[in-house]
Backbone as JSON Lines, residues from 0, in Angstrom:
{"i":0,"aa":"M","n":[97.86,90.74,102.56],"ca":[98.86,91.51,102.72],"c":[99.26,91.64,104.51]}
{"i":1,"aa":"I","n":[100.64,91.64,104.58],"ca":[100.75,91.2,106.05],"c":[100.75,92.71,106.55]}
{"i":2,"aa":"P","n":[100.43,93.26,107.78],"ca":[100.28,94.45,108.16],"c":[101.48,95.25,108.32]}
{"i":3,"aa":"T","n":[101.64,96.64,108.29],"ca":[102.99,97.01,108.33],"c":[103.77,97.59,109.5]}
{"i":4,"aa":"L","n":[104.77,97.81,110.04],"ca":[105.13,98.27,111.3],"c":[103.97,99.59,111.59]}
{"i":5,"aa":"A","n":[104.36,100.22,110.86],"ca":[103.07,101.29,111.47],"c":[101.75,100.95,111.42]}
{"i":6,"aa":"G","n":[101.1,100.16,110.99],"ca":[99.51,99.39,110.78],"c":[99.37,98.77,112.5]}
{"i":7,"aa":"R","n":[100.7,97.9,112.54],"ca":[100.82,97.23,113.86],"c":[100.92,98.16,115.26]}
{"i":8,"aa":"L","n":[101.6,99.07,114.74],"ca":[101.78,100.36,116.2],"c":[100.18,100.76,116.12]}
{"i":9,"aa":"Q","n":[99.75,100.99,114.9],"ca":[97.9,101.76,115.41],"c":[97.52,100.85,115.71]}
{"i":10,"aa":"T","n":[97.48,99.61,115.68],"ca":[96.65,98.2,116.31],"c":[96.78,98.37,117.63]}
{"i":11,"aa":"R","n":[98.17,98.58,118.06],"ca":[98.8,98.5,119.39],"c":[98.15,99.56,120.24]}
{"i":12,"aa":"I","n":[97.57,100.29,119.97],"ca":[96.93,101.81,120.54],"c":[95.33,101.43,120.4]}
{"i":13,"aa":"F","n":[95.03,101.42,119.21],"ca":[93.33,101.16,118.9],"c":[92.6,100.0,119.69]}
{"i":14,"aa":"V","n":[93.13,98.81,119.78],"ca":[92.69,97.69,120.27],"c":[92.56,97.97,122.11]}
{"i":15,"aa":"P","n":[93.79,98.27,122.63],"ca":[93.38,98.25,124.04],"c":[92.6,99.72,124.2]}
{"i":16,"aa":"A","n":[92.71,100.71,123.54],"ca":[92.18,102.29,123.65],"c":[90.58,101.81,123.57]}
{"i":17,"aa":"T","n":[90.05,101.08,122.98],"ca":[88.38,100.59,122.89],"c":[87.93,99.07,123.39]}
{"i":18,"aa":"V","n":[88.54,98.31,122.77],"ca":[88.32,97.13,123.32],"c":[88.73,96.49,125.05]}
{"i":19,"aa":"G","n":[90.44,97.04,125.35],"ca":[90.75,97.2,126.41],"c":[90.11,97.84,127.7]}
{"i":20,"aa":"V","n":[89.57,98.82,126.99],"ca":[88.93,99.99,128.15],"c":[87.67,98.99,128.24]}
{"i":21,"aa":"V","n":[86.7,98.82,127.45],"ca":[85.67,98.24,128.04],"c":[85.67,97.03,128.57]}
{"i":22,"aa":"L","n":[86.47,95.93,128.26],"ca":[87.12,94.88,129.15],"c":[87.55,95.06,130.49]}
{"i":23,"aa":"T","n":[88.32,96.19,130.61],"ca":[88.99,96.37,131.7],"c":[87.61,97.08,132.73]}
{"i":24,"aa":"G","n":[86.78,97.87,132.32],"ca":[85.72,98.19,132.94],"c":[85.0,97.24,133.16]}
{"i":25,"aa":"L","n":[84.77,95.97,132.64],"ca":[83.61,94.88,133.01],"c":[84.42,93.73,133.99]}
{"i":26,"aa":"I","n":[85.89,94.06,133.89],"ca":[86.38,93.22,134.8],"c":[86.83,93.64,136.16]}
{"i":27,"aa":"V","n":[87.01,95.03,136.55],"ca":[87.33,95.36,137.7],"c":[86.43,95.28,138.84]}
{"i":28,"aa":"P","n":[84.87,95.1,138.56],"ca":[84.32,95.0,139.64],"c":[84.14,93.85,140.21]}
{"i":29,"aa":"V","n":[85.04,92.52,139.89],"ca":[85.11,91.07,140.0],"c":[86.64,90.79,140.14]}
{"i":30,"aa":"L","n":[87.45,91.61,140.3],"ca":[88.76,91.23,140.68],"c":[89.24,90.78,141.84]}
{"i":31,"aa":"P","n":[90.02,89.59,141.87],"ca":[90.09,89.44,143.44],"c":[91.24,90.0,144.02]}
{"i":32,"aa":"G","n":[91.48,89.83,145.43],"ca":[92.56,90.74,145.99],"c":[92.56,91.98,145.96]}
{"i":33,"aa":"T","n":[91.47,92.75,145.48],"ca":[91.28,94.11,145.58],"c":[91.02,94.79,147.16]}
{"i":34,"aa":"S","n":[91.73,95.89,147.21],"ca":[91.58,96.77,148.41],"c":[91.37,98.06,148.09]}
{"i":35,"aa":"G","n":[90.14,98.72,149.02],"ca":[90.31,100.07,149.03],"c":[88.79,100.51,148.16]}
{"i":36,"aa":"S","n":[88.62,101.54,147.93],"ca":[87.47,101.81,146.99],"c":[87.38,101.25,145.61]}
{"i":37,"aa":"I","n":[86.49,101.21,144.82],"ca":[86.35,100.63,143.7],"c":[86.98,102.07,142.64]}
{"i":38,"aa":"G","n":[86.83,103.24,143.02],"ca":[87.32,104.13,142.11],"c":[88.91,103.87,142.02]}
{"i":39,"aa":"A","n":[89.39,103.66,143.31],"ca":[90.83,103.49,143.54],"c":[91.19,102.08,142.31]}
{"i":40,"aa":"T","n":[90.31,101.26,142.45],"ca":[90.97,99.91,141.65],"c":[90.66,100.29,140.02]}
{"i":41,"aa":"Y","n":[89.69,100.81,139.9],"ca":[89.55,101.52,138.27],"c":[90.54,102.32,137.93]}
{"i":42,"aa":"R","n":[91.36,103.24,138.53],"ca":[92.25,104.13,138.5],"c":[93.3,103.21,138.13]}
{"i":43,"aa":"T","n":[94.01,102.61,139.31],"ca":[94.97,101.64,139.05],"c":[94.85,100.56,137.67]}
{"i":44,"aa":"A","n":[93.62,99.89,137.19],"ca":[93.4,99.43,136.23],"c":[93.66,99.58,135.06]}
{"i":45,"aa":"Y","n":[93.3,101.02,135.06],"ca":[93.48,102.03,133.59],"c":[94.68,102.48,133.21]}
{"i":46,"aa":"L","n":[95.32,102.67,134.69],"ca":[97.1,103.12,134.73],"c":[97.87,102.03,133.98]}
{"i":47,"aa":"I","n":[97.34,100.82,134.63],"ca":[98.1,99.7,133.78],"c":[97.88,99.29,132.51]}
{"i":48,"aa":"L","n":[96.77,99.71,132.13],"ca":[96.18,99.25,131.02],"c":[96.94,100.46,129.76]}
{"i":49,"aa":"L","n":[96.93,101.61,129.99],"ca":[98.13,102.61,129.49],"c":[99.37,102.17,129.78]}
{"i":50,"aa":"A","n":[100.1,101.78,130.71],"ca":[101.1,101.32,130.95],"c":[101.3,100.13,129.64]}
{"i":51,"aa":"V","n":[100.61,99.52,129.7],"ca":[100.64,97.89,128.3],"c":[100.68,98.83,127.04]}
{"i":52,"aa":"I","n":[100.22,100.01,126.56],"ca":[100.17,100.45,125.79],"c":[101.65,101.0,125.28]}
{"i":53,"aa":"V","n":[101.79,101.61,126.16],"ca":[102.98,102.35,126.38],"c":[104.39,101.3,125.97]}
{"i":54,"aa":"V","n":[104.13,100.37,126.64],"ca":[105.28,99.41,126.7],"c":[105.2,98.5,125.58]}
{"i":55,"aa":"G","n":[103.85,98.25,125.0],"ca":[103.95,97.7,123.83],"c":[104.36,98.14,122.56]}
{"i":56,"aa":"M","n":[104.51,99.36,122.43],"ca":[105.36,100.04,121.21],"c":[106.75,99.47,120.88]}
{"i":57,"aa":"G","n":[107.29,99.37,122.19],"ca":[108.6,98.56,122.19],"c":[108.75,97.08,121.94]}
{"i":58,"aa":"W","n":[107.59,96.26,122.56],"ca":[107.62,95.26,121.91],"c":[107.21,94.89,120.65]}
{"i":59,"aa":"E","n":[106.41,95.89,120.23],"ca":[106.21,95.75,118.75],"c":[107.08,95.92,117.64]}
{"i":60,"aa":"L","n":[108.25,96.8,118.04],"ca":[109.38,96.77,117.62],"c":[110.38,95.86,117.77]}
{"i":61,"aa":"V","n":[110.5,94.89,119.04],"ca":[111.16,93.98,118.64],"c":[110.59,92.65,118.14]}
{"i":62,"aa":"Y","n":[109.09,92.55,118.0],"ca":[108.81,91.46,117.08],"c":[108.71,91.49,116.03]}
{"i":63,"aa":"H","n":[108.62,93.17,115.05],"ca":[109.13,93.59,113.91],"c":[110.4,93.08,113.64]}
{"i":64,"aa":"L","n":[111.55,93.03,114.71],"ca":[112.76,92.55,114.41],"c":[112.66,91.29,114.14]}
{"i":65,"aa":"L","n":[112.35,90.46,114.99],"ca":[112.0,88.69,115.03],"c":[111.33,88.46,113.93]}
{"i":66,"aa":"R","n":[110.54,89.31,113.59],"ca":[109.87,88.95,112.16],"c":[110.31,88.46,111.11]}
{"i":67,"aa":"Q","n":[111.68,89.55,110.96],"ca":[112.69,89.77,109.59],"c":[113.51,88.55,109.13]}
{"i":68,"aa":"F","n":[113.4,87.44,110.28],"ca":[114.29,86.07,109.93],"c":[113.11,85.38,109.84]}
{"i":69,"aa":"R","n":[111.52,85.49,109.16],"ca":[110.85,85.08,108.84],"c":[110.77,84.99,107.52]}
{"i":70,"aa":"W","n":[110.41,83.87,106.59],"ca":[110.36,83.98,105.18],"c":[108.94,85.05,104.84]}
{"i":71,"aa":"D","n":[108.24,84.98,105.53],"ca":[106.72,85.68,105.2],"c":[106.64,86.82,106.01]}
{"i":72,"aa":"K","n":[107.76,87.26,106.76],"ca":[107.92,88.53,107.69],"c":[106.51,88.42,108.7]}
{"i":73,"aa":"D","n":[106.17,87.43,109.01],"ca":[104.67,87.21,109.98],"c":[105.09,86.06,110.72]}
{"i":74,"aa":"W","n":[104.1,85.46,111.63],"ca":[104.26,84.58,112.23],"c":[102.66,84.06,112.29]}
{"i":75,"aa":"P","n":[102.75,82.71,112.82],"ca":[101.31,82.27,113.1],"c":[100.6,82.7,114.35]}
{"i":76,"aa":"T","n":[99.23,82.8,113.95],"ca":[98.58,83.57,114.86],"c":[98.67,82.69,116.51]}
{"i":77,"aa":"L","n":[98.71,81.97,116.6],"ca":[99.05,81.14,117.98],"c":[100.45,81.98,118.68]}
{"i":78,"aa":"F","n":[101.18,82.52,117.65],"ca":[102.52,83.15,118.52],"c":[102.06,84.5,119.05]}
{"i":79,"aa":"G","n":[101.05,85.13,118.65],"ca":[100.19,86.38,118.97],"c":[99.71,85.58,120.3]}
{"i":80,"aa":"L","n":[99.15,84.74,120.23],"ca":[98.55,84.2,121.57],"c":[99.71,84.5,122.96]}
{"i":81,"aa":"V","n":[100.73,83.52,122.23],"ca":[101.9,83.21,123.13],"c":[102.73,84.32,123.84]}
{"i":82,"aa":"T","n":[102.21,85.18,123.26],"ca":[103.02,86.4,123.34],"c":[102.67,87.29,124.99]}
{"i":83,"aa":"V","n":[101.43,86.61,125.23],"ca":[100.83,87.01,126.66],"c":[101.8,86.63,127.62]}
{"i":84,"aa":"V","n":[102.64,85.69,127.71],"ca":[103.55,85.61,128.8],"c":[104.87,86.14,128.63]}
{"i":85,"aa":"P","n":[105.42,86.7,128.02],"ca":[106.67,87.75,128.08],"c":[105.95,88.98,128.32]}
{"i":86,"aa":"E","n":[105.01,89.26,127.86],"ca":[104.45,90.46,128.06],"c":[103.89,90.94,129.59]}
{"i":87,"aa":"G","n":[103.17,89.88,129.65],"ca":[102.54,89.78,131.1],"c":[103.7,89.82,132.23]}
{"i":88,"aa":"L","n":[104.84,88.89,132.17],"ca":[106.0,88.7,132.93],"c":[106.52,90.45,132.82]}
{"i":89,"aa":"V","n":[106.66,90.97,132.11],"ca":[107.25,92.11,132.24],"c":[106.36,93.37,132.64]}
{"i":90,"aa":"M","n":[105.37,93.13,131.99],"ca":[104.38,94.01,133.07],"c":[104.28,93.75,134.44]}
{"i":91,"aa":"W","n":[104.03,92.54,134.59],"ca":[104.02,92.54,136.07],"c":[105.11,92.62,137.03]}
{"i":92,"aa":"L","n":[106.55,92.88,136.4],"ca":[107.65,93.07,136.87],"c":[107.86,94.62,137.1]}
{"i":93,"aa":"L","n":[107.36,95.43,136.37],"ca":[107.26,96.72,135.75],"c":[106.08,97.3,137.35]}
{"i":94,"aa":"V","n":[104.92,96.67,137.34],"ca":[104.02,97.29,138.24],"c":[104.43,96.74,139.68]}
{"i":95,"aa":"D","n":[105.23,95.71,140.08],"ca":[105.42,95.08,141.25],"c":[106.52,96.07,141.61]}
{"i":96,"aa":"A","n":[107.32,96.22,141.13],"ca":[108.52,97.23,141.16],"c":[108.25,98.89,141.25]}
{"i":97,"aa":"G","n":[106.8,99.2,141.2],"ca":[106.31,100.48,141.18],"c":[106.7,101.46,140.01]}
{"i":98,"aa":"L","n":[107.17,101.17,139.28],"ca":[107.17,101.63,137.86],"c":[106.15,102.26,136.85]}
{"i":99,"aa":"V","n":[104.99,101.76,137.6],"ca":[104.01,102.45,136.44],"c":[103.52,103.65,137.57]}
{"i":100,"aa":"P","n":[103.59,104.67,136.78],"ca":[103.19,105.7,137.7],"c":[101.9,105.76,138.07]}
{"i":101,"aa":"G","n":[101.46,106.04,139.3],"ca":[100.44,105.84,139.86],"c":[99.47,104.71,140.14]}
{"i":102,"aa":"G","n":[100.37,103.48,139.91],"ca":[99.67,102.33,139.72],"c":[99.76,101.77,141.56]}
{"i":103,"aa":"G","n":[100.46,102.17,142.13],"ca":[100.2,101.39,143.84],"c":[100.58,100.23,143.72]}
{"i":104,"aa":"H","n":[100.26,99.82,144.58],"ca":[100.57,98.16,144.81],"c":[99.09,97.32,144.48]}
{"i":105,"aa":"V","n":[99.47,96.45,143.78],"ca":[98.55,95.61,143.2],"c":[98.92,94.01,143.42]}
{"i":106,"aa":"A","n":[98.36,93.29,143.89],"ca":[98.17,91.95,144.49],"c":[98.2,91.37,143.15]}
{"i":107,"aa":"A","n":[98.77,90.14,142.89],"ca":[99.27,89.4,141.84],"c":[98.05,88.82,141.5]}
{"i":108,"aa":"S","n":[97.28,88.24,142.09],"ca":[95.83,87.63,141.56],"c":[94.94,88.96,140.8]}
{"i":109,"aa":"T","n":[95.11,90.21,141.46],"ca":[94.61,91.04,140.99],"c":[95.06,91.41,139.45]}
{"i":110,"aa":"F","n":[96.09,91.45,139.06],"ca":[97.16,91.9,138.13],"c":[96.63,90.73,137.07]}
{"i":111,"aa":"W","n":[96.95,89.68,137.29],"ca":[97.03,88.23,136.34],"c":[95.9,88.03,136.15]}
{"i":112,"aa":"T","n":[94.49,88.22,136.9],"ca":[93.16,88.33,136.18],"c":[92.84,89.16,135.36]}
{"i":113,"aa":"M","n":[93.13,90.49,135.43],"ca":[92.87,91.37,134.71],"c":[93.58,91.05,133.2]}
{"i":114,"aa":"F","n":[94.86,91.24,133.44],"ca":[95.86,91.09,132.43],"c":[95.19,90.19,131.55]}
{"i":115,"aa":"T","n":[94.91,89.03,132.17],"ca":[94.8,87.31,131.39],"c":[93.31,88.05,130.41]}
{"i":116,"aa":"F","n":[92.31,88.27,131.2],"ca":[91.26,88.53,130.86],"c":[91.25,89.45,129.59]}
{"i":117,"aa":"V","n":[91.78,90.73,129.39],"ca":[91.71,91.91,128.56],"c":[92.36,91.25,127.4]}
{"i":118,"aa":"W","n":[94.08,90.6,127.62],"ca":[94.59,90.2,126.63],"c":[93.71,89.28,125.92]}
{"i":119,"aa":"L","n":[93.32,88.32,126.34],"ca":[92.34,87.42,125.91],"c":[91.24,88.08,124.8]}
{"i":120,"aa":"G","n":[90.7,88.63,125.64],"ca":[89.67,89.32,124.82],"c":[90.18,90.02,124.01]}
{"i":121,"aa":"Q","n":[91.37,90.93,123.78],"ca":[91.83,91.48,122.57],"c":[92.46,91.24,121.48]}
{"i":122,"aa":"W","n":[92.9,89.8,121.86],"ca":[93.25,88.68,120.94],"c":[92.28,88.12,120.17]}
{"i":123,"aa":"L","n":[91.09,87.73,120.81],"ca":[89.98,87.54,120.22],"c":[89.4,88.39,118.95]}
{"i":124,"aa":"F","n":[89.49,89.85,119.34],"ca":[89.19,90.66,118.7],"c":[89.79,90.72,117.12]}
{"i":125,"aa":"V","n":[90.93,90.95,117.73],"ca":[92.03,91.01,116.34],"c":[91.78,90.12,115.26]}
{"i":126,"aa":"N","n":[91.7,88.74,116.12],"ca":[91.64,87.63,115.16],"c":[90.2,87.18,114.64]}
{"i":127,"aa":"G","n":[89.43,87.95,114.98],"ca":[87.96,87.89,114.66],"c":[87.08,89.0,114.31]}
{"i":128,"aa":"P","n":[86.57,89.71,115.21],"ca":[85.69,90.55,114.33],"c":[86.58,91.98,113.56]}
{"i":129,"aa":"M","n":[87.6,92.15,114.14],"ca":[88.41,93.14,113.87],"c":[88.59,92.64,112.01]}
{"i":130,"aa":"R","n":[89.22,91.47,111.51],"ca":[89.18,91.27,110.44],"c":[88.04,91.42,109.27]}
{"i":131,"aa":"V","n":[86.78,91.42,110.23],"ca":[85.67,91.63,109.43],"c":[85.08,93.08,109.16]}
{"i":132,"aa":"L","n":[85.35,93.73,110.55],"ca":[85.04,95.22,110.93],"c":[85.96,96.22,109.92]}
{"i":133,"aa":"F","n":[87.14,95.75,109.86],"ca":[88.06,96.49,109.22],"c":[88.82,95.85,108.13]}
{"i":134,"aa":"V","n":[88.35,95.56,106.97],"ca":[88.97,95.04,105.91],"c":[89.9,95.49,105.61]}
{"i":135,"aa":"N","n":[90.07,96.85,105.09],"ca":[91.0,97.24,104.79],"c":[92.77,97.26,105.86]}
{"i":136,"aa":"W","n":[92.12,96.98,107.2],"ca":[93.54,96.68,108.08],"c":[94.38,95.8,107.41]}
{"i":137,"aa":"R","n":[93.92,94.69,106.78],"ca":[94.93,93.33,106.27],"c":[95.14,93.97,104.76]}
{"i":138,"aa":"L","n":[94.21,94.56,103.92],"ca":[94.31,94.77,102.76],"c":[95.4,95.82,102.57]}
{"i":139,"aa":"R","n":[95.17,96.78,103.19],"ca":[96.32,98.13,103.01],"c":[97.49,98.03,103.67]}
{"i":140,"aa":"G","n":[97.81,96.84,104.1],"ca":[99.1,96.67,105.06],"c":[99.23,97.42,106.41]}
{"i":141,"aa":"G","n":[97.87,97.78,106.98],"ca":[97.74,98.22,108.25],"c":[97.85,99.65,108.11]}
{"i":142,"aa":"R","n":[97.57,100.41,107.04],"ca":[97.66,101.91,107.11],"c":[96.21,102.05,107.31]}
{"i":143,"aa":"V","n":[96.08,103.39,108.62],"ca":[95.09,103.96,108.43],"c":[94.17,104.9,107.33]}
{"i":144,"aa":"L","n":[95.21,105.3,106.75],"ca":[95.05,106.28,105.42],"c":[95.53,105.68,104.31]}
């Protein structure tokens, strides 16, 4: 069964709030182009991750609309990976324009290294361990309850 819109939205919150938090914590100390204290870098990184969750709710609505034009109302796994491009570009534009509250200035190399690392980690988790650990995620249409 294909996850419902509600299940996709829940996944958009759950995965970054768990896997994304851990991966961000791991990548921040080795990010290129950072200046200032490590605490400030962590703060900015987690604010960007929070912004990705918030903006991701809107992306999920757009993707849901686009899926309605497919016969199976879903798309191949590779499409989920390719969404890193438009989502990354929009997030970079928001961060660079200062529209992420408290985010401050972030070097492009810092943003893209973090975004790509965290995105790939989350994508691998959703398409691997999550399908094993949370079998009902697929079988009940993505509903938690």
